[in-house]
Short mmCIF file of C-alpha atoms (C1' of nucleotides) in Angstrom, two decimals:
data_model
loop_
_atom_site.label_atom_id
_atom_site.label_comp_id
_atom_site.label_asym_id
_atom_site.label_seq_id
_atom_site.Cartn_x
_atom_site.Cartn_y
_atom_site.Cartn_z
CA UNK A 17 0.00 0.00 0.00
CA UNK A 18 1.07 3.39 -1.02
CA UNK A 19 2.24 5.33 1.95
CA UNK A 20 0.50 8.35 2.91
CA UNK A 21 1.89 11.63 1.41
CA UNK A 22 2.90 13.72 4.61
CA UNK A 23 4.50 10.16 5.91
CA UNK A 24 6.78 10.69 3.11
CA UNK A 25 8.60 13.94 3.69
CA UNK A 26 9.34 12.25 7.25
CA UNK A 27 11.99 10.17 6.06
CA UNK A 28 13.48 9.90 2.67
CA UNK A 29 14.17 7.13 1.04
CA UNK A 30 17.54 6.78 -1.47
CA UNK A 31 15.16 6.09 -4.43
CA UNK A 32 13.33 9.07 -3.51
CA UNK A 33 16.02 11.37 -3.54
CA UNK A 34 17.18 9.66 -6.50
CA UNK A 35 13.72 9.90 -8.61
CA UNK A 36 13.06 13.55 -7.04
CA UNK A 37 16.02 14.72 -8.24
CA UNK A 38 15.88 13.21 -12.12
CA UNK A 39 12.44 14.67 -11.99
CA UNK A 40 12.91 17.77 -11.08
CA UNK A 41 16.15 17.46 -13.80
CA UNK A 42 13.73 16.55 -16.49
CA UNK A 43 10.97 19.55 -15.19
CA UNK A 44 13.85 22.09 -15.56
CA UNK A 45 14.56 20.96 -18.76
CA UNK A 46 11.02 21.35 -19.83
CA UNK A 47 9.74 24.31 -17.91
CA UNK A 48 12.54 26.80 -18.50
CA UNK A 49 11.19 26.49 -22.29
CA UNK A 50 7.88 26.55 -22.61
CA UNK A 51 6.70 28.05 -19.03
CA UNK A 52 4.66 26.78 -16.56
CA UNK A 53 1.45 26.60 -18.66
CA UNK A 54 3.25 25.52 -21.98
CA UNK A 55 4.81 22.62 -20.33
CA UNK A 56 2.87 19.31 -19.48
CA UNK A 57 3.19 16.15 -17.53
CA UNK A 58 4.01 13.68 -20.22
CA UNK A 59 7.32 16.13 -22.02
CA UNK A 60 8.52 15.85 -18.11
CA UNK A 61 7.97 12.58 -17.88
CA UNK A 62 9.40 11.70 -21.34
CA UNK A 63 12.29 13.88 -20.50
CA UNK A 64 12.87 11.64 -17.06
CA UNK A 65 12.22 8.66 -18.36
CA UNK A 66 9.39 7.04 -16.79
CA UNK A 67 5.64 6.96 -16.53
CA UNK A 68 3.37 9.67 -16.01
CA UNK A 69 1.61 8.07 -12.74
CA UNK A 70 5.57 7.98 -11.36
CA UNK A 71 6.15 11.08 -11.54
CA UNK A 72 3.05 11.56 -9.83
CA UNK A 73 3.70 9.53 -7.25
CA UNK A 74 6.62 12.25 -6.51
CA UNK A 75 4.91 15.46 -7.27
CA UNK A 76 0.50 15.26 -6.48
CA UNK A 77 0.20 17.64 -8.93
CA UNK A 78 2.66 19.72 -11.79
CA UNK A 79 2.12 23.00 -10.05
CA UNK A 80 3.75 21.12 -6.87
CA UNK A 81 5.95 20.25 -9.35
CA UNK A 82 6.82 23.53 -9.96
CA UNK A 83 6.62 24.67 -6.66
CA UNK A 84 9.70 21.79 -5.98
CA UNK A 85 11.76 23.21 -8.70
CA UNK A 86 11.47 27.36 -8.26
CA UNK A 87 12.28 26.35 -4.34
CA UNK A 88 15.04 23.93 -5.37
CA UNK A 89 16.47 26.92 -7.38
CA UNK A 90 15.85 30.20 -5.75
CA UNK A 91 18.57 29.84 -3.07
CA UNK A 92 21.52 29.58 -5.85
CA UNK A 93 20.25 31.94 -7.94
CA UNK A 94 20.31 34.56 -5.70
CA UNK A 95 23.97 33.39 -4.00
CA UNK A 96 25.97 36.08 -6.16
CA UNK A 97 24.24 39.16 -5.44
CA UNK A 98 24.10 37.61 -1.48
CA UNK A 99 27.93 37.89 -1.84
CA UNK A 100 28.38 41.24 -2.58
CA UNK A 101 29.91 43.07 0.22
CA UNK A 102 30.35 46.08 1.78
CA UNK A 103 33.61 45.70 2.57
CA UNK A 104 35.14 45.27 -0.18
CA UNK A 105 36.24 48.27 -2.59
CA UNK A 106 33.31 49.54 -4.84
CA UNK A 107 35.52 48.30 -8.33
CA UNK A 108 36.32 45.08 -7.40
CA UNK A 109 32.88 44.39 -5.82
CA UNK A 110 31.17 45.14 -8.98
CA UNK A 111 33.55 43.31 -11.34
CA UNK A 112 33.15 40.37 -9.59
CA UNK A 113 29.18 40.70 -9.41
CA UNK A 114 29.46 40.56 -13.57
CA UNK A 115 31.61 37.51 -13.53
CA UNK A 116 29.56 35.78 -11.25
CA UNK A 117 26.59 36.47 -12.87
CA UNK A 118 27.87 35.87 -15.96
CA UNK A 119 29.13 32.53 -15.33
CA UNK A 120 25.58 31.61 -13.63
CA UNK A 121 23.97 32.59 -17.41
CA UNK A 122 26.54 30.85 -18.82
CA UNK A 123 26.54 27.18 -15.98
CA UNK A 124 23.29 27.96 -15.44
CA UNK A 125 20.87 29.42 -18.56
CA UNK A 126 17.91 26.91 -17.63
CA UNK A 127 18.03 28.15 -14.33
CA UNK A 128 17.43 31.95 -15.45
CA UNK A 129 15.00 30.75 -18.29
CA UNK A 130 12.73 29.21 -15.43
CA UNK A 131 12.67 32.77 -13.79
CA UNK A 132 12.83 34.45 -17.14
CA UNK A 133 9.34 32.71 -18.10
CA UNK A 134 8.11 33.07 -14.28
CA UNK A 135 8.54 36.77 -14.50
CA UNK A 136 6.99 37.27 -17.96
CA UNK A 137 3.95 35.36 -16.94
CA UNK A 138 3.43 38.09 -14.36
CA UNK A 139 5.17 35.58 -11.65
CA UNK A 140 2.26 34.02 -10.04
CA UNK A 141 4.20 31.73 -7.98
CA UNK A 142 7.20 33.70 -7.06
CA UNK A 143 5.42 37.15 -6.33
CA UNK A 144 5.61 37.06 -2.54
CA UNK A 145 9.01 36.01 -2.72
CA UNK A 146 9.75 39.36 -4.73
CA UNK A 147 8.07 41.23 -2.88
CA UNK A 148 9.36 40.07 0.40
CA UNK A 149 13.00 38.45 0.72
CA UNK A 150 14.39 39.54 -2.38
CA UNK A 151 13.27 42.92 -2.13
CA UNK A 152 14.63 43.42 1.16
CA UNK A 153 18.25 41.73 0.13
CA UNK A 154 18.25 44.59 -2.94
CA UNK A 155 17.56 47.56 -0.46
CA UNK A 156 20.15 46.03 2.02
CA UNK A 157 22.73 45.68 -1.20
CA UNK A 158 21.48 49.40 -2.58
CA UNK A 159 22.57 50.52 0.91
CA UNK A 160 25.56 49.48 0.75
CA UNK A 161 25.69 51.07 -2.74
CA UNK A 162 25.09 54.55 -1.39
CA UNK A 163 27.50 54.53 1.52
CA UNK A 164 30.02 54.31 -1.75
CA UNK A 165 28.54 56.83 -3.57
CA UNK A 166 28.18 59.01 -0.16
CA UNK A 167 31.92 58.24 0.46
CA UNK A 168 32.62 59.31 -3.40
CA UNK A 169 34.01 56.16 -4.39
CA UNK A 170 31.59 55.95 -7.23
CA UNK A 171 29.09 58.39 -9.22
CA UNK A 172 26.09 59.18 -7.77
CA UNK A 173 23.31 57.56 -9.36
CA UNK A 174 20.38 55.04 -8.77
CA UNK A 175 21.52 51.81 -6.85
CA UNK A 176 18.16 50.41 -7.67
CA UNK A 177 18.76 50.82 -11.29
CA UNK A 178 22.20 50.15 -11.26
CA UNK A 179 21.35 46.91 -9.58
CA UNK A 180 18.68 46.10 -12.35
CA UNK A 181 21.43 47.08 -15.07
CA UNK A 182 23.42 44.42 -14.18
CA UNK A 183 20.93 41.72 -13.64
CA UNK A 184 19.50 42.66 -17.05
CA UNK A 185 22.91 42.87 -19.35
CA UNK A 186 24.09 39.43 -17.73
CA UNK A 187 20.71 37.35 -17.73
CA UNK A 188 20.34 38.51 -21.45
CA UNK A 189 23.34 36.17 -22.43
CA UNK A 190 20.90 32.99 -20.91
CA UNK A 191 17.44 34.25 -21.71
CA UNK A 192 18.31 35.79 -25.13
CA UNK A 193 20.83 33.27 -25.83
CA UNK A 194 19.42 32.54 -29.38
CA UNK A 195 19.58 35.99 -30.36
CA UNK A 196 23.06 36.54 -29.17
CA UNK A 197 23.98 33.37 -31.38
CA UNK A 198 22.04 34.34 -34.57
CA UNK A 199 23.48 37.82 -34.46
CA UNK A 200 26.79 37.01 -33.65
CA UNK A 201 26.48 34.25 -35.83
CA UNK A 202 28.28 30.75 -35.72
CA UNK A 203 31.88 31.43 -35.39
CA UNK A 204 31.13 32.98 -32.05
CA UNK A 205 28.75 30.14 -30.34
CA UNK A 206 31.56 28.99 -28.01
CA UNK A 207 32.03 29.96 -25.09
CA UNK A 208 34.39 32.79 -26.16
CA UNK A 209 31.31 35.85 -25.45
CA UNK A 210 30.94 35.06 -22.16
CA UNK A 211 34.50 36.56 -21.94
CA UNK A 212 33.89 39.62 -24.76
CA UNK A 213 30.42 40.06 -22.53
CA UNK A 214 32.20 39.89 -19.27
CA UNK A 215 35.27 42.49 -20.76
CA UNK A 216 32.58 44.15 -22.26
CA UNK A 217 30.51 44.70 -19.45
CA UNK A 218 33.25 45.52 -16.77
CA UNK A 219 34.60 48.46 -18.61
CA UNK A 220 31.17 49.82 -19.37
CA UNK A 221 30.28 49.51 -15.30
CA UNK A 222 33.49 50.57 -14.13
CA UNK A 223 33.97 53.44 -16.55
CA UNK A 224 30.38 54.12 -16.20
CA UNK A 225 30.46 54.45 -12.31
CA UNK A 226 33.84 55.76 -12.02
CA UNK A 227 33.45 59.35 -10.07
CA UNK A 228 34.79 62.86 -10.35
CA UNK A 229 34.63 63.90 -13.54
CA UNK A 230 32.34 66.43 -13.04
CA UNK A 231 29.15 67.10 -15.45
CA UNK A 232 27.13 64.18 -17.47
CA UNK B 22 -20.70 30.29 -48.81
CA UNK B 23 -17.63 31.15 -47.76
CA UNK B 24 -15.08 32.24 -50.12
CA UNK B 25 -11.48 30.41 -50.63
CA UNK B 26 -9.06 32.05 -48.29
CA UNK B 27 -6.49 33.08 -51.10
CA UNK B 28 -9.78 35.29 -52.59
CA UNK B 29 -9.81 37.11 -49.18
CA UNK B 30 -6.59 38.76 -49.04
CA UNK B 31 -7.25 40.06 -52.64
CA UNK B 32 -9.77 42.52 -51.72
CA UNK B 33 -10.40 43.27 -47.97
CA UNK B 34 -13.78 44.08 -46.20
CA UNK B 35 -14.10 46.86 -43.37
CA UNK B 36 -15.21 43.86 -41.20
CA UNK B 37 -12.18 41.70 -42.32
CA UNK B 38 -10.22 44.74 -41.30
CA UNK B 39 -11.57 44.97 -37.75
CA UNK B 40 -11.61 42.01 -37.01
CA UNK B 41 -8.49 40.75 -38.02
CA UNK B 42 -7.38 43.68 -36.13
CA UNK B 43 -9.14 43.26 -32.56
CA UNK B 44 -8.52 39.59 -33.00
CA UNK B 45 -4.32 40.50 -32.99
CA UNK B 46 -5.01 42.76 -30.38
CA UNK B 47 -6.11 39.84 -27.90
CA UNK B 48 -3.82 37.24 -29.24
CA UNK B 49 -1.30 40.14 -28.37
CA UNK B 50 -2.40 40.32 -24.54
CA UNK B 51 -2.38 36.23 -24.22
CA UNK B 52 0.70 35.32 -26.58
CA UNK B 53 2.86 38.07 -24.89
CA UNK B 54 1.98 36.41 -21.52
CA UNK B 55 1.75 32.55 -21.91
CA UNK B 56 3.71 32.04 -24.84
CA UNK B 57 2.73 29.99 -27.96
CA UNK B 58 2.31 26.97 -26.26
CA UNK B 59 0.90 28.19 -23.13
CA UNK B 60 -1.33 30.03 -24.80
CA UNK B 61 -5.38 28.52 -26.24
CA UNK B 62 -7.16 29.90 -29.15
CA UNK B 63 -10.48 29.62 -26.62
CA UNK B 64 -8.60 32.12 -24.14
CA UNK B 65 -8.12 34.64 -27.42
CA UNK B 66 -11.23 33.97 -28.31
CA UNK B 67 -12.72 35.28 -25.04
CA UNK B 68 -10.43 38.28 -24.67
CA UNK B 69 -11.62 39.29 -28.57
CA UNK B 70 -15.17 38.86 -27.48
CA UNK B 71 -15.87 36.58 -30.13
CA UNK B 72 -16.47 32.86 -30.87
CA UNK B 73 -13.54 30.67 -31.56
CA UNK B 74 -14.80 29.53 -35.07
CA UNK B 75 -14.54 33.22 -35.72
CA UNK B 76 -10.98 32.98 -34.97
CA UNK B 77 -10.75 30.58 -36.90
CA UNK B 78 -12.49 31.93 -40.16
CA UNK B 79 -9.91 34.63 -40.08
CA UNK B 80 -6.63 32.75 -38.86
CA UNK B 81 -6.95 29.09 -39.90
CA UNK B 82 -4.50 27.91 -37.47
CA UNK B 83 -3.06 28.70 -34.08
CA UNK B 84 0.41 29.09 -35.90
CA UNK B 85 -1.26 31.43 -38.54
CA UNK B 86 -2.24 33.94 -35.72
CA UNK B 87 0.52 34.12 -34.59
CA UNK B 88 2.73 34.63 -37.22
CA UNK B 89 0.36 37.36 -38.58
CA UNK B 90 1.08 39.02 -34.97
CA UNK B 91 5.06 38.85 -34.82
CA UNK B 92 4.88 39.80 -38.39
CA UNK B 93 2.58 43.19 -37.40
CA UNK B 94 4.39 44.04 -34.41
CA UNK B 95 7.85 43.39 -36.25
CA UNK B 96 8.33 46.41 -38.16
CA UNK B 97 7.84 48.64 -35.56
CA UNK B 98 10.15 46.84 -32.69
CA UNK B 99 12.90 47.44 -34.81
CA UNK B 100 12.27 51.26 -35.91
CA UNK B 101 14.68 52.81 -32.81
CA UNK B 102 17.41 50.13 -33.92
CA UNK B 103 17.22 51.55 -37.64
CA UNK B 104 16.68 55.15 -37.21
CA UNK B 105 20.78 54.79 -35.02
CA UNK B 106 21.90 57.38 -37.55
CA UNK B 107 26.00 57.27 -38.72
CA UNK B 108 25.91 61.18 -39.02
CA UNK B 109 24.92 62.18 -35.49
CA UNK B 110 27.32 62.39 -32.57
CA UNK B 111 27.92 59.22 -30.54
CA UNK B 112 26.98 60.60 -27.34
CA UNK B 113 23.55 62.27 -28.58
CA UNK B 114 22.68 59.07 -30.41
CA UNK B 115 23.33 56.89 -27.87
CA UNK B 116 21.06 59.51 -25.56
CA UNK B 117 18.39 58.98 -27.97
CA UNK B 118 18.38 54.96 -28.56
CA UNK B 119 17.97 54.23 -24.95
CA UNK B 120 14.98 57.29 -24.76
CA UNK B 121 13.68 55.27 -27.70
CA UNK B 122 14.07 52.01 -26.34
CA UNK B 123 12.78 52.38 -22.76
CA UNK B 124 9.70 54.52 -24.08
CA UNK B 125 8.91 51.03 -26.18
CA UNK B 126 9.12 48.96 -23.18
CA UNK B 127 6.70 51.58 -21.54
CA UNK B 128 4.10 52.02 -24.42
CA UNK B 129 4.33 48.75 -25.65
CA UNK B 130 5.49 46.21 -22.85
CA UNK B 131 3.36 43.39 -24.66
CA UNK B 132 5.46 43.27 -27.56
CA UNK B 133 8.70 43.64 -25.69
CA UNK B 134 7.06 39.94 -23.81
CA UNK B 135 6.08 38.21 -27.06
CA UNK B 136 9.66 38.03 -28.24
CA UNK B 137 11.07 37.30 -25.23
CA UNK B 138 8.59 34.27 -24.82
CA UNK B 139 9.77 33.83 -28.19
CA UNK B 140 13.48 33.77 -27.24
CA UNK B 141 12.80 31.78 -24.78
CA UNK B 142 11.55 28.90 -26.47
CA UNK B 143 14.30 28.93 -28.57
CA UNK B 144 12.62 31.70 -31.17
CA UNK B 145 11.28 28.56 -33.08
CA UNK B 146 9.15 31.09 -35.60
CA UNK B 147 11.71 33.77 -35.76
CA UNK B 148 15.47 31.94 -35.99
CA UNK B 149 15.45 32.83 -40.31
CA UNK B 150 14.82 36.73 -39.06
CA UNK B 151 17.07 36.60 -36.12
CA UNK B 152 19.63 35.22 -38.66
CA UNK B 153 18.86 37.06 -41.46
CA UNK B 154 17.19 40.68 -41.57
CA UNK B 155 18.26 41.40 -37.88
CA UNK B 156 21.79 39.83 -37.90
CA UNK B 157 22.08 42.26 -41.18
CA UNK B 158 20.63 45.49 -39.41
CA UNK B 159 22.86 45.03 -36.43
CA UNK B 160 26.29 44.08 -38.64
CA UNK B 161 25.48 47.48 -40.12
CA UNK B 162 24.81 49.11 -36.67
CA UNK B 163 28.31 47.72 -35.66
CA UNK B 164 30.33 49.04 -38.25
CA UNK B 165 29.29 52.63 -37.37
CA UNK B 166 29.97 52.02 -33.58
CA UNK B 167 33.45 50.99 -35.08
CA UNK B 168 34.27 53.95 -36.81
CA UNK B 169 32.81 55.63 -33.77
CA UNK B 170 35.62 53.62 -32.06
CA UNK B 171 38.54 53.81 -34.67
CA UNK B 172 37.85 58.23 -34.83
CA UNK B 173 38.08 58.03 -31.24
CA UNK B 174 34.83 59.34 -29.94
CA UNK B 175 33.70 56.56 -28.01
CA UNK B 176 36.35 53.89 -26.18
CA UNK B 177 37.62 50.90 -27.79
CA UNK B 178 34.83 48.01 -27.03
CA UNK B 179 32.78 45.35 -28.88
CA UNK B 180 29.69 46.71 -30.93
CA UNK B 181 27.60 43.84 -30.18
CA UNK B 182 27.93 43.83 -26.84
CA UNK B 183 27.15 47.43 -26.54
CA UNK B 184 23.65 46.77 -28.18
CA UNK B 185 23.25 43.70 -26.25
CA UNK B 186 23.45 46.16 -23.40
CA UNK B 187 21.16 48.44 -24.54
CA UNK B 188 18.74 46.07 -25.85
CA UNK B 189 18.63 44.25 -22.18
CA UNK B 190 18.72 47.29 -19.49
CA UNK B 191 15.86 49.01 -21.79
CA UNK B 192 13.70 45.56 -22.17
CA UNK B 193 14.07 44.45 -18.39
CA UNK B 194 11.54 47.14 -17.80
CA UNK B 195 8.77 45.65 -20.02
CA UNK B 196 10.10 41.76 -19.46
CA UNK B 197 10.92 41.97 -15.83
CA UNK B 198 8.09 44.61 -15.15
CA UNK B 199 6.89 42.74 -12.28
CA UNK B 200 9.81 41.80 -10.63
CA UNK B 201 10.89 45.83 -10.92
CA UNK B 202 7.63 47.07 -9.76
CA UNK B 203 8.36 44.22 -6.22
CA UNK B 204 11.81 45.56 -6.10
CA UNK B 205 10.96 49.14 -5.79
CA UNK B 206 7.50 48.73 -4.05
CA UNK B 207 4.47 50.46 -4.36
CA UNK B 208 5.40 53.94 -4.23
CA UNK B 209 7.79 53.71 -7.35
CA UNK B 210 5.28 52.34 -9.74
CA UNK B 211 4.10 54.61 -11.28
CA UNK B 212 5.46 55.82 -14.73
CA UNK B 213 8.26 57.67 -13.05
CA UNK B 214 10.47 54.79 -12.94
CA UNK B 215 11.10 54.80 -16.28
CA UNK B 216 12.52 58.38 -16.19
CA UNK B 217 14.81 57.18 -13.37
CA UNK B 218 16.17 54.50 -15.33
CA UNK B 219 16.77 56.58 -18.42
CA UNK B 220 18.73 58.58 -15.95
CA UNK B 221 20.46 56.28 -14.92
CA UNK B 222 20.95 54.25 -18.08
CA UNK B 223 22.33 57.30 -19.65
CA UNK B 224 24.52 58.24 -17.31
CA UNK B 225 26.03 54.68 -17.46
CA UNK B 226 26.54 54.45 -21.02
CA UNK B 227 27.60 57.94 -21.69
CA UNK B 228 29.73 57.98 -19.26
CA UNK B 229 31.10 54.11 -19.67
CA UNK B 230 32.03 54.41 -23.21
CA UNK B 231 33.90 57.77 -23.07
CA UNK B 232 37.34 57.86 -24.43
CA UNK B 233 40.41 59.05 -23.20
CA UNK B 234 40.79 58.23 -19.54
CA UNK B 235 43.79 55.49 -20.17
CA UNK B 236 43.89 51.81 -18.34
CA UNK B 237 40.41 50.69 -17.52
"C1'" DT C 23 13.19 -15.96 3.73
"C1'" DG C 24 8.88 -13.94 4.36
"C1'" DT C 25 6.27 -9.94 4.48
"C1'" DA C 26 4.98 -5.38 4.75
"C1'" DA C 27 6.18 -1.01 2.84
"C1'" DT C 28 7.60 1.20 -1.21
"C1'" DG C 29 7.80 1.90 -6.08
"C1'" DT C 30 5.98 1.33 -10.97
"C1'" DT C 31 2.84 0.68 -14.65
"C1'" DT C 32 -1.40 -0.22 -17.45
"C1'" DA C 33 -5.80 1.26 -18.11
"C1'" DC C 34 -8.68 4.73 -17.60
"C1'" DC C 35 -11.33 9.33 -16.53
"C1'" DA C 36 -13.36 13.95 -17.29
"C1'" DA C 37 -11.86 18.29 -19.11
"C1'" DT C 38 -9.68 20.84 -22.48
"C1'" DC C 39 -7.09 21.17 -26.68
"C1'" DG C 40 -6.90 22.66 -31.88
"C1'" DG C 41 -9.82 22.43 -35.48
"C1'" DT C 42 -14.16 21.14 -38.71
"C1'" DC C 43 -18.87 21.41 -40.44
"C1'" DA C 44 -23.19 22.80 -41.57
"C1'" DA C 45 -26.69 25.71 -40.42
"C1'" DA C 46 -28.02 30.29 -39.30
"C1'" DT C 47 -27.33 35.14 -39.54
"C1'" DT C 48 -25.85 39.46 -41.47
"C1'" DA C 49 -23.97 42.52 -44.96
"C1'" DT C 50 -23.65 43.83 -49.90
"C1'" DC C 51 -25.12 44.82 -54.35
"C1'" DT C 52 -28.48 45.03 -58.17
"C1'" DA D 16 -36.78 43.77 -52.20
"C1'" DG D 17 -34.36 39.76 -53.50
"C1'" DA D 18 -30.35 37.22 -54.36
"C1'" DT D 19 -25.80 36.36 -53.40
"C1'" DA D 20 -21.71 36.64 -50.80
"C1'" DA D 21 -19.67 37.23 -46.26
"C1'" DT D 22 -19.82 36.40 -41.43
"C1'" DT D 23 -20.98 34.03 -37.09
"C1'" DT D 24 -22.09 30.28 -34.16
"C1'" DG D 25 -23.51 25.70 -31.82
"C1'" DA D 26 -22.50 21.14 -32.11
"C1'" DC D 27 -19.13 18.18 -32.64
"C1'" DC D 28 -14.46 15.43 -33.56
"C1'" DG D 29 -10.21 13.02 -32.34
"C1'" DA D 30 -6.09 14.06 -29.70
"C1'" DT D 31 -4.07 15.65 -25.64
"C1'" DT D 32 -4.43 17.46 -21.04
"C1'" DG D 33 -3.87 16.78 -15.69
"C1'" DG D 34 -4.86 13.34 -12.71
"C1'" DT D 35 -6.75 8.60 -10.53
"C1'" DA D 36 -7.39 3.54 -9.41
"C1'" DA D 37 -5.81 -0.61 -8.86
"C1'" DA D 38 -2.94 -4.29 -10.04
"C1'" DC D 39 1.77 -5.49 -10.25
"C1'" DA D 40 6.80 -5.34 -9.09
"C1'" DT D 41 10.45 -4.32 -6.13
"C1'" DT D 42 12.80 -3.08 -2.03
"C1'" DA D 43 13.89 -3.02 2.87
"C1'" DC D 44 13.86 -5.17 7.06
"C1'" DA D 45 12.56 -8.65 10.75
#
DNA sequence: TGTAATGTTTACCAATCGGTCAAATTATCT
DNA sequence: AGATAATTTGACCGATTGGTAAACATTACA
């Protein structure tokens, strides 16, 4: 007899962790393309390779599913911008922001696809978490932000935006990843822009935030 | 009895007209949000107020509607990217591509959404114009950013990745809209945000690719 | 080894999907 | 007005959707 649900959670099983893990594998795959309503059961469970029912013997339902994965994710995903510190100086801090973001886009691009898709959709399952704990780790990183630009170490501007800049420019290379490729076009689909992005984007930050200097 | 399709695009009716138009107009509110897949002709159907046979008289196919959308709201998304003029100065062109840009993603945040659904998915009904027409519009782009470059009125940097930029800090406002709106809070959404990030934006790119200045 | 708990699958369900058809309705033109 | 063409819809189709039930297979543990 199948055990009951909440039972399960209690202790885990090494098939469980195996099969939860290949699942959610197979649901990243799947979701971070087509979104949470343009995905279905049976791609997952193709993608995993097993039955429908087994999967949902795992997960009740897809949204838990989902649920699993975006949880499963989050914590990562926001490890870079958790590591910026205060103590550090202002150019070095920020450098290091763009190559860890980068490389995320670049490890990582189903990852930021699954948010990418989240977010477009109006991120109905994610919107507390916005609201709430990442909101408050972007005003506690935009105050660090201003104690530079108070101390003159960088140009005064928007840490908000600035913030948003860099999130943007880095995702893009993950989210927009076929774009970059057809415009670039095939002799530059190794891995090779993730360093001309990451040069790229370094000297536009650091040159852009660089103080004195007086008017724009 | 109804007429062959080919016979309706010869001549078109005042209805045909309308309705062709107010059916784009809803498959514009669910495509840019769901995606192709995610997306159901009966949800369209409802948003245009009309039956979804009626759809159907006018787009014979899912596919068809949607094509006929990216191919209307084409044009247009790609008017700021064309009118980057060779002749004007880098700085006030520059200035005026990311006005251009980030008044798009405020006017017409629904279109900025469809393609990036459509990127996401791996721009299945786009690659050929991604590859093609754009790749061509942006080689052309390049080149004048490079003699921008070699006459030394902007810093020496990659072309591509300077649009990429500008393409992704100006779209993260229509694509990311929610997440921006939970990152700010309440009191910042109104349209005012926009001006603060062209602000901003400027400010970084003006003052990021300005020469002189030696070592980065 | 036996047995109870755990894991897997086949068969199936109602709802929804994209799309068709024929009948009914409305607009157009003489 | 009447005839003809254009438009709209309700009923329906087979395929696919998310999810269930129950039989079957496997594992863990005494």
């Amino acid at each position: 007899m199948a055990i009951p649900r909440a039972a399960k959670t209690l202790r885990r099983t090494r098939i469980q962790e195996e099969k939860e893990e290949q699942i959610l594998e197979a649901a990243l795959d799947v979701f971070s393309v087509s979104g949470f309503r343009g995905s279905t059961i049976d791609q997952i469970a193709e993608v995993a390779g097993m039955s429908k029912p087994n999967l949902l013997y795992y997960f009740r339902t897809k949204e838990a599913m989902h649920r699993a994965l975006i949880d499963r994710v989050l914590y990562n995903w926001l490890e870079p911008l958790r590591a910026f510190d205060a103590e550090g100086n202002p150019e070095s801090e920020i450098r290091s922001y763009i190559r860890r973001k980068l490389e995320m886009a670049r490890d990582f691009p189903r990852e930021s696809r699954l948010f990418a898709n989240e977010m477009l959709q109006g991120a109905p399952h994610v919107l507390d978490m916005l609201k709430g704990p990442l909101k408050e780790l972007v005003d506690e990183k935009a105050a660090v932000i201003r104690t530079w630009i108070k101390s003159g170490k960088i140009v005064h501007c928007d840490p908000y935006h600035l913030i948003f800049s860099i999130w943007s420019t880095t995702q893009h290379y993950a989210d927009f990843d076929v774009q970059v490729r057809a415009v670039l076009g095939e002799e530059h689909s190794g891995d090779g822009r993730f360093e001309d992005a990451a040069r790229f984007l370094e000297q536009l930050f650091i040159g852009g935030l660089r103080p004195d200097r007086s008017g724009s």
